[in-house]
Coordinates of C-alpha atoms and ligand atoms in Angstrom, one line a residue:
X1 CA 73.9 87.7 111.1
X2 CA 74.6 84.1 112.2
X3 CA 78.4 84.2 112.5
X4 CA 80.1 82.0 115.0
X5 CA 82.9 84.3 116.1
X6 CA 82.5 88.1 116.4
X7 CA 84.9 90.7 117.6
X8 CA 83.9 94.1 118.9
X9 CA 85.9 97.2 118.0
X10 CA 85.0 99.8 120.6
X11 CA 85.5 103.2 119.0
X12 CA 87.1 105.9 121.1
X13 CA 87.3 108.3 118.2
X14 CA 90.5 107.0 116.6
X15 CA 91.1 107.7 112.9
X16 CA 92.0 104.1 112.2
X17 CA 88.9 102.5 113.7
X18 CA 87.6 101.3 110.3
X19 CA 91.1 100.0 109.4
X20 CA 91.2 97.9 112.6
X21 CA 87.8 96.3 111.7
X22 CA 89.0 95.7 108.1
X23 CA 92.2 94.0 109.3
X24 CA 90.2 91.7 111.5
X25 CA 87.8 90.8 108.7
X26 CA 90.8 90.2 106.4
X27 CA 91.6 87.3 108.7
X28 CA 88.1 85.9 108.1
X29 CA 86.8 87.0 111.5
X30 CA 83.5 89.0 111.6
X31 CA 83.9 92.2 113.5
X32 CA 81.8 95.3 114.1
X33 CA 82.5 98.8 115.4
X34 CA 80.4 100.3 118.1
X35 CA 80.8 103.7 119.8
X36 CA 82.2 104.0 123.3
X37 CA 78.8 105.2 124.4
X38 CA 77.4 101.6 123.9
X39 CA 76.0 100.3 127.2
X40 CA 77.7 97.4 128.8
X41 CA 74.5 95.3 128.7
X42 CA 74.6 95.5 124.9
X43 CA 78.2 94.4 124.7
X44 CA 77.5 91.6 127.1
X45 CA 74.6 90.5 124.9
X46 CA 76.6 90.7 121.8
X47 CA 78.4 87.4 122.4
X48 CA 81.8 88.8 121.4
X49 CA 84.9 86.6 121.5
X50 CA 87.2 89.6 121.9
X51 CA 87.1 93.3 122.2
X52 CA 89.5 95.9 120.8
X53 CA 89.7 99.4 122.2
X54 CA 90.7 101.8 119.5
X55 CA 92.9 104.8 119.6
X56 CA 91.6 108.3 120.1
X57 CA 92.7 111.9 120.2
X58 CA 92.1 112.6 123.9
X59 CA 94.0 112.3 127.2
X60 CA 92.5 109.7 129.5
X61 CA 93.1 111.7 132.7
X62 CA 90.8 114.5 131.5
X63 CA 87.3 114.2 132.8
X64 CA 85.6 115.0 129.5
X65 CA 87.5 112.3 127.6
X66 CA 85.7 109.1 126.6
X67 CA 85.9 106.5 129.3
X68 CA 84.3 103.2 130.0
X69 CA 83.3 101.2 133.1
X70 CA 86.1 98.9 134.2
X71 CA 83.5 96.1 134.4
X72 CA 84.1 95.5 130.7
X73 CA 87.5 94.1 131.7
X74 CA 85.8 91.6 134.0
X75 CA 83.5 89.9 131.4
X76 CA 86.1 87.2 130.8
X77 CA 86.4 88.4 127.2
X78 CA 90.0 89.1 126.0
X79 CA 90.6 92.8 125.4
X80 CA 93.3 94.5 123.3
X81 CA 93.8 98.2 123.9
X82 CA 95.4 100.2 121.1
X83 CA 97.1 103.6 121.7
X84 CA 94.4 105.6 123.6
X85 CA 92.7 102.2 124.2
X86 CA 95.9 101.0 125.8
X87 CA 96.2 104.0 128.1
X88 CA 92.6 103.7 128.9
X89 CA 93.0 100.1 130.0
X90 CA 95.9 101.2 132.3
X91 CA 94.0 104.1 133.7
X92 CA 90.9 102.0 134.3
X93 CA 92.9 99.6 136.4
X94 CA 94.9 102.1 138.4
X95 CA 98.1 102.5 136.3
X96 CA 99.6 105.9 135.6
X97 CA 99.6 107.9 132.4
X98 CA 101.9 110.8 131.8
X99 CA 102.4 113.4 129.1
X100 CA 105.8 113.1 127.4
X101 CA 107.7 116.3 126.7
X102 CA 107.5 115.5 122.9
X103 CA 105.4 113.4 120.6
X104 CA 106.7 109.9 119.5
X105 CA 105.6 109.7 115.9
X106 CA 106.4 107.4 113.0
X107 CA 108.3 104.2 112.6
X108 CA 110.1 103.1 115.8
X109 CA 112.2 100.1 116.7
X110 CA 110.5 98.0 119.4
X111 CA 111.9 95.2 121.5
X112 CA 109.2 92.7 122.4
X113 CA 109.1 89.8 124.9
X114 CA 109.3 86.4 123.1
X115 CA 107.3 85.0 126.0
X116 CA 104.2 87.0 125.2
X117 CA 101.5 85.2 123.2
X118 CA 100.7 88.5 121.5
X119 CA 104.1 88.7 120.0
X120 CA 104.4 85.0 119.2
X121 CA 106.4 84.4 116.0
X122 CA 107.9 87.9 116.1
X123 CA 111.7 88.6 116.1
X124 CA 112.9 90.2 119.3
X125 CA 113.2 93.6 117.6
X126 CA 110.9 94.9 114.9
X127 CA 109.5 98.1 113.6
X128 CA 106.2 99.5 114.9
X129 CA 104.3 102.7 114.1
X130 CA 103.7 105.2 116.9
X131 CA 101.7 108.3 117.2
X132 CA 101.3 109.5 120.8
X133 CA 102.3 112.0 123.4
X134 CA 100.8 110.5 126.5
X135 CA 102.3 107.2 127.6
X136 CA 101.8 104.6 130.3
X137 CA 104.4 105.4 133.0
X138 CA 103.3 102.7 135.4
X139 CA 101.3 99.7 134.3
X140 CA 98.5 98.6 136.7
X141 CA 99.1 95.9 139.2
X142 CA 99.3 92.4 137.7
X143 CA 100.5 93.7 134.4
X144 CA 103.9 93.0 132.9
X145 CA 105.6 95.2 130.3
X146 CA 105.9 93.1 127.2
X147 CA 107.5 95.6 124.7
X148 CA 109.5 98.8 124.9
X149 CA 111.1 101.4 122.6
X150 CA 113.9 103.8 123.2
X151 CA 111.5 106.5 124.3
X152 CA 108.5 104.5 125.5
X153 CA 109.1 102.4 128.6
X154 CA 105.8 100.6 128.1
X155 CA 105.1 100.0 124.4
X156 CA 103.0 97.0 125.4
X157 CA 101.7 95.5 128.6
X158 CA 99.7 92.5 129.5
X159 CA 97.9 90.6 132.2
X160 CA 97.8 87.3 130.3
X161 CA 95.9 85.5 133.1
X162 CA 93.0 87.9 132.7
X163 CA 93.3 88.1 128.9
X164 CA 94.1 91.8 128.9
X165 CA 96.6 93.2 126.4
X166 CA 97.6 96.7 125.4
X167 CA 99.9 98.2 122.8
X168 CA 100.9 101.8 122.6
X169 CA 101.6 101.5 118.8
X170 CA 99.2 100.9 115.9
X171 CA 99.4 97.3 114.7
X172 CA 96.6 98.0 112.1
X173 CA 98.7 100.3 109.9
X174 CA 101.0 98.7 107.4
X175 CA 104.1 100.6 108.7
X176 CA 104.0 98.3 111.8
X177 CA 106.1 95.5 110.4
X178 CA 104.4 92.6 112.2
X179 CA 101.1 94.3 112.8
X180 CA 99.0 91.7 111.1
X181 CA 100.8 89.0 113.0
X182 CA 100.0 90.7 116.3
X183 CA 96.3 91.0 115.4
X184 CA 96.3 87.4 114.2
X185 CA 97.8 86.3 117.5
X186 CA 95.3 88.3 119.5
X187 CA 92.4 86.8 117.5
X188 CA 93.5 83.2 117.1
X189 CA 95.8 82.5 120.0
X190 CA 94.1 84.7 122.7
X191 CA 90.5 84.9 121.7
X192 CA 90.5 81.5 120.1
X193 CA 88.5 82.4 117.0
X194 CA 88.2 80.0 114.1
X195 CA 88.4 82.4 111.2
X196 CA 85.5 80.9 109.2
X197 CA 83.9 84.1 108.1
X198 CA 84.1 84.0 104.3
X199 CA 81.9 85.6 101.6
X200 CA 80.4 82.3 100.6
X201 CA 79.0 81.8 104.0
X202 CA 77.9 85.5 104.1
X203 CA 75.9 85.0 100.9
X204 CA 74.3 81.7 102.0
X205 CA 73.3 83.0 105.4
X206 CA 72.0 86.3 104.1
X207 CA 70.0 84.7 101.4
X208 CA 68.4 82.3 104.0
X209 CA 67.7 85.2 106.3
X210 CA 66.2 87.4 103.5
X211 CA 63.9 84.5 102.5
X212 CA 62.7 84.1 106.0
X213 CA 62.2 87.9 106.6
X214 CA 60.5 88.6 103.2
X215 CA 58.3 85.5 103.1
X216 CA 55.9 85.9 100.2
X217 CA 55.9 89.7 100.1
X218 CA 57.4 92.0 97.5
X219 CA 60.6 94.0 97.7
X220 CA 61.4 97.2 95.8
X221 CA 64.9 98.5 95.3
X222 CA 66.1 101.7 93.8
X223 CA 68.9 100.7 91.5
X224 CA 71.5 103.4 90.5
X225 CA 73.9 101.2 88.6
X226 CA 76.5 101.9 91.2
X227 CA 78.3 99.0 93.0
X228 CA 76.3 99.0 96.2
X229 CA 72.8 99.0 94.8
X230 CA 73.8 96.5 92.0
X231 CA 75.2 94.0 94.6
X232 CA 72.1 94.5 96.8
X233 CA 70.0 93.7 93.7
X234 CA 71.9 90.6 92.8
X235 CA 71.7 89.3 96.4
X236 CA 68.0 90.0 96.7
X237 CA 67.4 88.4 93.3
X238 CA 69.1 85.2 94.5
X239 CA 67.0 85.2 97.6
X240 CA 63.5 86.0 96.3
X241 CA 63.7 86.2 92.4
X242 CA 60.6 87.8 90.9
X243 CA 59.4 89.1 94.2
X244 CA 62.0 91.7 93.7
X245 CA 61.4 94.8 91.6
X246 CA 64.3 97.1 90.8
X247 CA 63.5 100.6 89.7
X248 CA 66.2 102.3 87.6
X249 CA 65.7 106.0 87.0
X250 CA 67.9 106.8 84.0
X251 CA 68.3 110.6 83.8
X252 CA 70.4 110.2 80.7
X253 CA 73.5 111.5 82.6
X254 CA 75.4 108.2 82.8
X255 CA 78.4 107.4 80.8
X256 CA 78.0 106.1 77.2
X257 CA 76.0 102.8 77.1
X258 CA 75.9 102.5 80.9
X259 CA 72.2 102.6 81.2
X260 CA 71.9 99.8 78.7
X261 CA 74.6 97.7 80.4
X262 CA 72.6 98.0 83.7
X263 CA 69.4 97.0 82.0
X264 CA 71.1 94.1 80.1
X265 CA 72.7 92.8 83.3
X266 CA 69.6 92.8 85.4
X267 CA 67.2 91.6 82.8
X268 CA 69.4 88.8 81.3
X269 CA 71.5 87.6 84.1
X270 CA 69.3 87.9 87.1
X271 CA 65.7 86.9 88.0
X272 CA 63.7 90.0 89.0
X273 CA 61.3 92.6 87.7
X274 CA 63.3 95.4 86.2
X275 CA 61.7 98.8 85.6
X276 CA 63.7 101.4 83.7
X277 CA 62.4 105.0 83.6
X278 CA 64.0 107.0 80.8
X279 CA 63.7 110.6 81.6
X280 CA 66.5 112.5 80.0
X281 CA 64.3 115.0 78.3
X282 CA 62.4 115.8 81.5
X283 CA 65.7 116.4 83.3
X284 CA 67.2 118.5 80.6
X285 CA 64.0 120.6 80.4
X286 CA 64.4 121.4 84.1
X287 CA 68.1 122.4 83.6
X288 CA 67.5 124.7 80.6
X289 CA 69.5 127.9 81.1
X290 CA 71.0 126.7 84.4
X291 CA 74.8 127.0 84.7
X292 CA 75.4 127.3 88.5
X293 CA 76.9 124.0 89.8
X294 CA 75.0 123.9 93.1
X295 CA 71.7 124.7 91.4
X296 CA 72.3 122.0 88.8
X297 CA 73.0 119.5 91.6
X298 CA 69.9 120.6 93.4
X299 CA 67.7 120.2 90.4
X300 CA 69.1 116.8 89.4
X301 CA 68.7 115.5 93.0
X302 CA 65.2 116.9 93.5
X303 CA 64.0 115.6 90.1
X304 CA 65.6 112.2 90.6
X305 CA 63.7 111.6 93.9
X306 CA 60.5 113.0 92.5
X307 CA 60.5 110.6 89.6
X308 CA 61.5 107.7 91.9
X309 CA 59.0 108.3 94.6
X310 CA 56.2 109.0 92.1
X311 CA 56.9 105.6 90.6
X312 CA 56.9 103.9 94.0
X313 CA 53.7 105.7 95.0
X314 CA 51.9 104.7 91.9
X315 CA 52.8 101.1 91.8
X316 CA 54.0 99.7 95.0
X317 CA 52.6 99.6 98.5
X318 CA 53.3 97.4 101.5
X319 CA 56.1 94.9 101.1
X320 CA 59.7 95.9 101.8
X321 CA 61.9 98.7 100.6
X322 CA 65.5 97.7 100.1
X323 CA 68.6 99.9 100.1
X324 CA 72.2 99.4 99.2
X325 CA 73.5 100.9 102.5
X326 CA 77.0 99.6 103.3
X327 CA 78.8 99.7 106.6
X328 CA 80.8 102.9 106.2
X329 CA 77.5 104.7 105.4
X330 CA 76.3 103.9 108.8
X331 CA 79.4 104.5 110.9
X332 CA 80.3 107.7 109.1
X333 CA 76.8 109.1 109.1
X334 CA 76.7 112.7 110.1
X335 CA 80.4 113.2 109.7
X336 CA 81.5 115.5 107.0
X337 CA 81.3 115.7 103.3
X338 CA 81.9 112.0 102.5
X339 CA 78.9 111.0 104.5
X340 CA 76.6 113.5 102.8
X341 CA 77.7 112.1 99.5
X342 CA 76.9 108.6 100.6
X343 CA 73.6 109.5 102.2
X344 CA 72.6 111.0 98.8
X345 CA 73.1 107.6 97.2
X346 CA 72.5 104.9 99.7
X347 CA 70.4 106.0 102.7
X348 CA 67.3 107.5 101.2
X349 CA 64.8 109.5 103.2
X350 CA 61.4 108.2 102.4
X351 CA 58.4 110.6 102.0
X352 CA 56.0 110.2 104.9
X353 CA 53.1 109.2 102.8
X354 CA 54.9 106.1 101.5
X355 CA 54.7 103.1 103.7
X356 CA 56.5 99.8 103.6
X357 CA 56.3 97.1 106.1
X358 CA 60.1 97.3 106.6
X359 CA 63.4 98.4 105.2
X360 CA 66.0 95.8 104.1
X361 CA 69.7 96.6 103.9
X362 CA 71.4 93.4 103.0
X363 CA 74.9 94.9 102.8
X364 CA 74.7 97.0 105.9
X365 CA 77.6 95.1 107.6
X366 CA 80.0 95.0 104.8
X367 CA 82.9 97.2 103.7
X368 CA 83.2 98.2 100.1
X369 CA 85.9 95.6 99.2
X370 CA 83.7 93.0 100.8
X371 CA 80.7 94.2 98.8
X372 CA 82.7 93.8 95.6
X373 CA 83.7 90.3 96.5
X374 CA 80.1 89.4 97.1
X375 CA 79.2 91.0 93.7
X376 CA 81.8 88.9 92.0
X377 CA 80.7 85.7 93.6
X378 CA 77.1 86.5 92.6
X379 CA 78.2 86.7 89.0
X380 CA 77.9 90.5 88.4
X381 CA 80.0 91.7 85.4
X382 CA 83.4 93.1 86.3
X383 CA 82.6 96.6 85.0
X384 CA 79.8 96.9 87.5
X385 CA 81.6 95.4 90.4
X386 CA 84.8 97.5 89.9
X387 CA 83.0 100.6 88.8
X388 CA 84.7 103.8 89.7
X389 CA 83.0 106.3 92.0
X390 CA 80.5 108.2 90.0
X391 CA 78.7 111.4 91.3
X392 CA 75.0 111.2 91.9
X393 CA 74.3 114.0 89.4
X394 CA 76.3 112.1 86.8
X395 CA 77.6 113.8 83.8
X396 CA 75.5 116.8 84.9
X397 CA 78.6 118.0 86.9
X398 CA 81.1 117.1 84.2
X399 CA 79.3 119.2 81.5
X400 CA 80.3 122.6 82.9
X401 CA 77.7 125.2 82.5
X402 CA 74.4 124.5 80.9
X403 CA 73.6 120.8 80.3
X404 CA 72.1 120.0 76.9
X405 CA 71.5 116.7 75.1
X406 CA 74.2 117.7 72.5
X407 CA 76.8 118.6 75.1
X408 CA 76.1 115.4 77.1
X409 CA 76.6 113.4 73.9
X410 CA 80.0 115.1 73.1
X411 CA 81.2 114.3 76.6
X412 CA 79.9 110.7 76.5
X413 CA 81.8 110.1 73.2
X414 CA 85.0 111.6 74.5
X415 CA 84.8 109.8 77.8
X416 CA 84.2 106.5 75.9
X417 CA 87.4 107.0 73.9
X418 CA 89.3 107.8 77.1
X419 CA 88.0 104.6 78.8
X420 CA 88.8 102.5 75.7
X421 CA 92.4 103.7 75.6
X422 CA 92.8 103.3 79.3
X423 CA 91.5 99.7 79.1
X424 CA 93.6 98.8 76.0
X425 CA 96.8 100.1 77.6
X426 CA 96.0 98.3 80.9
X427 CA 96.7 101.7 82.6
X428 CA 93.3 101.8 84.2
X429 CA 94.3 99.5 87.0
X430 CA 96.8 102.2 88.2
X431 CA 94.1 104.8 88.6
X432 CA 91.5 105.4 91.2
X433 CA 89.3 107.4 88.9
X434 CA 89.5 109.0 85.5
X435 CA 87.0 110.8 83.3
X436 CA 86.5 113.5 80.7
X437 CA 85.1 116.9 81.3
X438 CA 83.5 119.3 78.9
X439 CA 84.5 122.7 80.3
X440 CA 82.4 124.7 77.8
X441 CA 85.4 126.6 76.4
X442 CA 85.7 127.0 72.6
X443 CA 89.1 127.4 71.1
X444 CA 90.5 128.0 67.6
X445 CA 92.1 125.1 65.7
X446 CA 93.0 124.0 62.2
X447 CA 91.8 120.8 60.6
X448 CA 92.8 120.1 57.0
X449 CA 93.2 123.6 55.7
X450 CA 90.3 125.0 57.5
X451 CA 90.0 127.0 60.7
X452 CA 87.9 125.4 63.4
X453 CA 86.3 127.0 66.5
X454 CA 85.2 124.1 68.6
X455 CA 84.9 122.5 72.1
X456 CA 87.7 121.7 74.5
X457 CA 87.9 118.4 76.4
X458 CA 89.7 118.1 79.7
X459 CA 91.0 114.7 81.0
X460 CA 91.0 114.1 84.7
X461 CA 92.8 111.1 86.2
X462 CA 93.7 110.7 89.8
X463 CA 95.4 108.3 92.2
X464 CA 94.1 108.1 95.8
X465 CA 93.2 105.8 98.6
X466 CA 90.3 107.6 100.1
X467 CA 89.3 110.5 97.7
X468 CA 89.8 113.0 100.6
X469 CA 93.1 113.9 99.0
X470 CA 94.3 112.9 95.5
X471 CA 97.2 113.2 93.2
X472 CA 96.9 113.9 89.5
X473 CA 98.1 110.7 87.7
X474 CA 101.5 110.8 85.9
X475 CA 100.0 109.2 82.7
X476 CA 102.7 108.3 80.1
X477 CA 102.9 110.9 77.4
X478 CA 102.4 108.4 74.6
X479 CA 99.1 107.3 76.1
X480 CA 98.0 110.9 76.6
X481 CA 98.9 111.5 73.0
X482 CA 96.8 108.6 71.7
X483 CA 93.9 109.7 73.9
X484 CA 94.1 113.2 72.5
X485 CA 94.4 112.3 68.8
X486 CA 91.6 109.8 69.0
X487 CA 89.2 112.2 70.8
X488 CA 89.9 114.9 68.2
X489 CA 89.5 112.5 65.3
X490 CA 86.5 110.5 66.5
X491 CA 84.4 113.0 68.4
X492 CA 82.6 115.6 66.5
X493 CA 82.9 119.2 67.7
X494 CA 86.1 118.7 69.7
X495 CA 89.3 120.3 68.4
X496 CA 91.5 120.4 71.5
X497 CA 92.3 118.2 74.5
X498 CA 94.0 119.2 77.8
X499 CA 95.2 117.3 80.8
X500 CA 94.3 118.5 84.3
X501 CA 97.4 118.5 86.5
X502 CA 95.7 119.7 89.8
X503 CA 96.0 117.7 93.0
X504 CA 93.3 117.6 95.7
X505 CA 93.6 119.9 97.6
X506 CA 93.6 122.6 96.2
X507 CA 91.4 121.1 93.4
X508 CA 88.5 118.7 93.9
X509 CA 88.3 115.5 91.9
X510 CA 85.2 116.6 90.0
X511 CA 85.2 120.0 88.3
X512 CA 81.8 121.0 89.8
Ligands
XMP1 P1 85.4 115.7 95.0 O1 85.0 116.3 93.7 O2 84.6 116.2 96.1 O3 85.0 114.2 94.8 O4 86.8 115.7 95.2 C1 85.4 113.1 95.7 C2 84.8 111.8 95.2 O5 83.4 111.9 95.3 C3 82.7 111.7 94.1 N1 81.6 112.6 94.1 C4 80.3 112.2 94.3 N2 79.8 111.0 94.6 N3 77.6 111.9 94.8 C5 78.5 110.8 94.9 O6 78.0 109.7 95.1 C6 78.1 113.2 94.5 O7 77.3 114.1 94.4 C7 79.5 113.3 94.2 N4 80.3 114.4 93.9 C8 81.5 113.9 93.9 C9 83.8 112.0 93.0 O8 83.5 111.4 91.8 C10 85.0 111.6 93.7 O9 85.2 110.2 93.5

C-alpha cells in the first residue's frame, strides 16, 4: 500500500496490541502489527517512521521471554515502549528491572515532566492506567525519568536525543486520561508524521493497485452478504467492473428478504456479474431429521463449500480469486474460537484442483470499523455496512432442532417483526446484536375462546464490545411488550414469546 507514513507496532504478546494500532490509525496514521519474531532486516526495509513496542505478560529478565536485538534502537527511528515494551527497552540498554511486592493495577495519578515532548500539552498531574508487577528500578544510562506515580519511581523515561521513549502505563486504553494526546505527541511531534491516511486515499490507492494487478483478467469473489465480502465486492467493482463475478450461495438460511437485498444491491448499484445460487431445498434435504447442533453446523458448512466450489470449478479458471479477509483475521489466525469463526467466513481453503493465478484480499490491512467506513464511502446501503454479526450457518443454528422450510419461515417472520420494532423505537443502536430463536418448544395458549398449542419464540439481545463476553440487554418493558404482541398477532403458529436473560458466560450469544 502506498502510504507516506507508516508506524510499526511490534507485538510482544500484549492484550492491547490491536487497540494500539487502532488508536494510531484513528489519528490518520497507517500502522501495522508484526510479531516480535520479525527479523530486523524486514523492519529496516519497512520504512517505518516510528516503532511501538507493545506490552506483554512476561518478565524481561527471564531467558524464555520475548526479546529483540538492541540494534532496533539504533536505526534512528523513534521508539515508544509500552509496559513490557518499556521494561524491554530499559533491559536492552542496561537498565534494571525488578519485581514489586504487589501489582500496580488500575487508574493511578501520575506526575509528568512538562519538559518532555511526549507529555506536551498535559497538566502536571493526570490519571494513567497501570497493569504491572515488574518495574524499571534504574533507567539505562542517558535516560531521564519523565513521569512517576506514588508506587512507580519510573512511570516514564526517555532519551530524547536518541528518540527513545518508554511508558510503564497504557496510553492506548481510555482510562488513561491523556492517552490519545500522548500517542499523538509521539506520532506527530516525535516521529513527525503528517496524518494523511484517510479512507478516500485508501480507496483511490487500492483501486489503482487492483487495476494494475488484475489487468484484463477476471476476478471471482464468494459473497456471503456479510460486511467484509460486501465491501470487498464494492471495492473490486469500482476497480474492474464487469471483470468481477460475485458468487452468492443462498442456502435459504438468511433473515427475511436478506438474500433479495444482497442481490438487489449488487445487481442495481454496482457494476459486476452477479451469480445467485438458490439452494434451500438441497440444504434442507441434507438436514432432514438432524437435530444435533454440531452436526447441523457440519452439514451446512460442508454443503456450502461443495456448492460454491462446484460452481467455481464449472465456470471459472485462471484469473484471480478474491476474499474479504480483514486485518484481525490475519493477526488472530490460529488463536482461539474467534479466529476459527472468522476463518470459516473469510479465509477460505481452496481445493487443490482449483487453480487461480493469484489471491486478492483488498481489505487485508483494515480493521472492521475501517472496512465499514470504506463501505459507506463506496455507497453500500447502511443495512449492509452496519449489519450485525451473523453466524455462518445462519438461521440453521437459530431454529433449534430439525431445520425445515416451515420452521425457518416462522423464525424469519418473527425475527422481521423484532427488527422492525427495534428500528422504529431507535433502540437498535444500543444493541450489539439481537435476533429471534425458535426453540422448538410448544406451549398451550388461548386465542379468542379457543385453546392453542403452538410454537414459542425467544428473543435474544445483547450488549458487548467484543462478543467474548456479553450482557443481556435491559430492553424497556413497553418495547418488549410491543414485540411480543406483534409477533403473536402477526406470525402464524406462534402463541408465546419469552426474553432470554442469560449473560455470556455462562450462556453463549447464539443458542446453538
Ligand atoms: P457465541 O454464540 O459463540 O457467538 O457466543 C459469538 C458471536 O459469534 C457469532 N457466531 C458466528 N459467526 N460463524 C460466524 O461467522 C459462526 O459459525 C458463528 N457462530 C456464532 C455470533 O452471532 C456472535 O456474534
